[in-house]
Amino acid sequence: MIIMKKDATLEQITHVIEEIKRLGLRADVIQGEYRSVIGFIGDERKIPFDHFATLPGVKEVVRVERPYKLVSREYGKFFESPHKYRRIKVGNVTIGGSEPIFIAGPCAVESKKQLFRIAEEVKTAGAHILRGGIFKPRSSVHSFQGLGAINQKKAEETLNWLRQAGDMFQMPVVTEIRGEAQVDLVADYVDILQIGARNMYDQDLLTKVARKKKPVLLKRHFGAGIEEFLSFAEYIAAEGNRDIILCERGILPIGKGKEYTRYTLDLAAVPAIQKETYLPVIVDPSHSTGRRDLVFNMSCAAIAAGAAGLMIEVHYDPAEALVDSQQAITSDELKDTIDACLRIHKLMHPKAAKTKATSDEKG
Ligand code: PEP
Ligand code: MN
């Protein structure tokens, strides 16, 4: 990254950007409060560091050694406020603020009635954001693939229900995008675009989703290390979109673990990732455990580990849910979970300024 002098002129900054472009690279320009910082995006081998150090207005050229750079704390210190996380505003909700946020809803949208009933229940239980899968990643082609898979008309209708439910109960909405063909359609209806664990490595999908300029919820692949996870978040940041919510959702279990938990919830990854990046990290206790009887404990543990929020699957009749019925909890259980999490958070941060996760401002 290039750190410009405090008194660098607009012409000098423009000149640096042009030089970067001349090399076939892209520039990530940050206008900080005191100075501008410019990051290189592209093939590192092409960068003549010494040349840039001599350009007028340049204070110094710093090499970020990490493979991920734009999402690193090292880079973020030039433009992020001194908060622990980047604050991502979605409608009236702030993710990464002083209080944890709760995303809740069904694994899959099954009908308009089911969605609206769950939306109302999770709102009452204290959730801030509504989730609902419309295009479901499934291990078997013979299982329910989500209403979006039926046809384009049904996909639009279902997305519309999600939008209406969010508006009616004043919650921003999130749903997963499974393929590039769905990006334009889904982005027209929802506030947060989710990339599922299985697609974390799809760099073309990440790029296309990032360009929608809407917050992206990126789930960690169950086989990905922290460095890889952040390196793929970098594909989103490289499009100038830094509104990225990282989600730890469990990694592959060892031995006979799979008999007991669906995945292994890597909670140490939460504070470890948070040391590396300014992006907020949330936890999914539903997919990581695959067991409704573990969701309460792991939710509490996630908040204790420093998670900026949770994403939890809820159904009024968990056993009858069309997808992931073993892990859905009821809205009463969600309420107990949220209440406990907020108490834990308060215990851990007694001096935190009291700003609520939701504000009355119109977003
Ligand atoms: C989901 O959140 O709906 C989901 C399928 O999760 P994951 O991508 O983590 O498996
Ligand atoms: Mn699910």
JSON list of N, CA and C and ligand atoms in Angstrom, two decimals, residues 107-108 131 136 262 287 313 323-324 327, ligand 2:
[
{"chain": "A", "resi": 107, "resn": "CYS", "atom": "N", "xyz": [-34.67, -22.27, 8.02]},
{"chain": "A", "resi": 107, "resn": "CYS", "atom": "CA", "xyz": [-33.61, -22.72, 7.12]},
{"chain": "A", "resi": 107, "resn": "CYS", "atom": "C", "xyz": [-34.08, -22.41, 5.71]},
{"chain": "A", "resi": 108, "resn": "ALA", "atom": "N", "xyz": [-35.28, -22.92, 5.37]},
{"chain": "A", "resi": 108, "resn": "ALA", "atom": "CA", "xyz": [-35.83, -22.70, 4.02]},
{"chain": "A", "resi": 108, "resn": "ALA", "atom": "C", "xyz": [-37.21, -22.07, 4.12]},
{"chain": "A", "resi": 131, "resn": "ARG", "atom": "N", "xyz": [-33.70, -14.26, 8.25]},
{"chain": "A", "resi": 131, "resn": "ARG", "atom": "CA", "xyz": [-33.10, -15.12, 7.24]},
{"chain": "A", "resi": 131, "resn": "ARG", "atom": "C", "xyz": [-34.17, -16.05, 6.67]},
{"chain": "A", "resi": 136, "resn": "LYS", "atom": "N", "xyz": [-31.57, -23.60, -1.89]},
{"chain": "A", "resi": 136, "resn": "LYS", "atom": "CA", "xyz": [-30.88, -24.36, -0.85]},
{"chain": "A", "resi": 136, "resn": "LYS", "atom": "C", "xyz": [-29.74, -25.22, -1.38]},
{"chain": "A", "resi": 262, "resn": "ARG", "atom": "N", "xyz": [-22.77, -32.12, 13.81]},
{"chain": "A", "resi": 262, "resn": "ARG", "atom": "CA", "xyz": [-22.72, -32.08, 12.35]},
{"chain": "A", "resi": 262, "resn": "ARG", "atom": "C", "xyz": [-21.35, -31.59, 11.86]},
{"chain": "A", "resi": 287, "resn": "HIS", "atom": "N", "xyz": [-26.03, -24.71, 11.99]},
{"chain": "A", "resi": 287, "resn": "HIS", "atom": "CA", "xyz": [-25.38, -25.65, 11.07]},
{"chain": "A", "resi": 287, "resn": "HIS", "atom": "C", "xyz": [-24.15, -26.30, 11.68]},
{"chain": "A", "resi": 313, "resn": "GLU", "atom": "N", "xyz": [-31.32, -20.88, 13.14]},
{"chain": "A", "resi": 313, "resn": "GLU", "atom": "CA", "xyz": [-32.50, -21.38, 12.44]},
{"chain": "A", "resi": 313, "resn": "GLU", "atom": "C", "xyz": [-33.65, -21.63, 13.40]},
{"chain": "A", "resi": 323, "resn": "VAL", "atom": "N", "xyz": [-36.31, -28.61, 5.81]},
{"chain": "A", "resi": 323, "resn": "VAL", "atom": "CA", "xyz": [-34.85, -28.74, 5.74]},
{"chain": "A", "resi": 323, "resn": "VAL", "atom": "C", "xyz": [-34.27, -28.49, 7.13]},
{"chain": "A", "resi": 324, "resn": "ASP", "atom": "N", "xyz": [-33.27, -29.28, 7.50]},
{"chain": "A", "resi": 324, "resn": "ASP", "atom": "CA", "xyz": [-32.55, -29.11, 8.77]},
{"chain": "A", "resi": 324, "resn": "ASP", "atom": "C", "xyz": [-33.46, -29.13, 10.01]},
{"chain": "A", "resi": 327, "resn": "GLN", "atom": "N", "xyz": [-32.05, -29.23, 13.72]},
{"chain": "A", "resi": 327, "resn": "GLN", "atom": "CA", "xyz": [-31.32, -28.14, 14.37]},
{"chain": "A", "resi": 327, "resn": "GLN", "atom": "C", "xyz": [-32.15, -26.89, 14.62]},
{"chain": "B", "resi": 2, "resn": "MN", "atom": "MN", "xyz": [-30.12, -24.93, 7.20]}
]
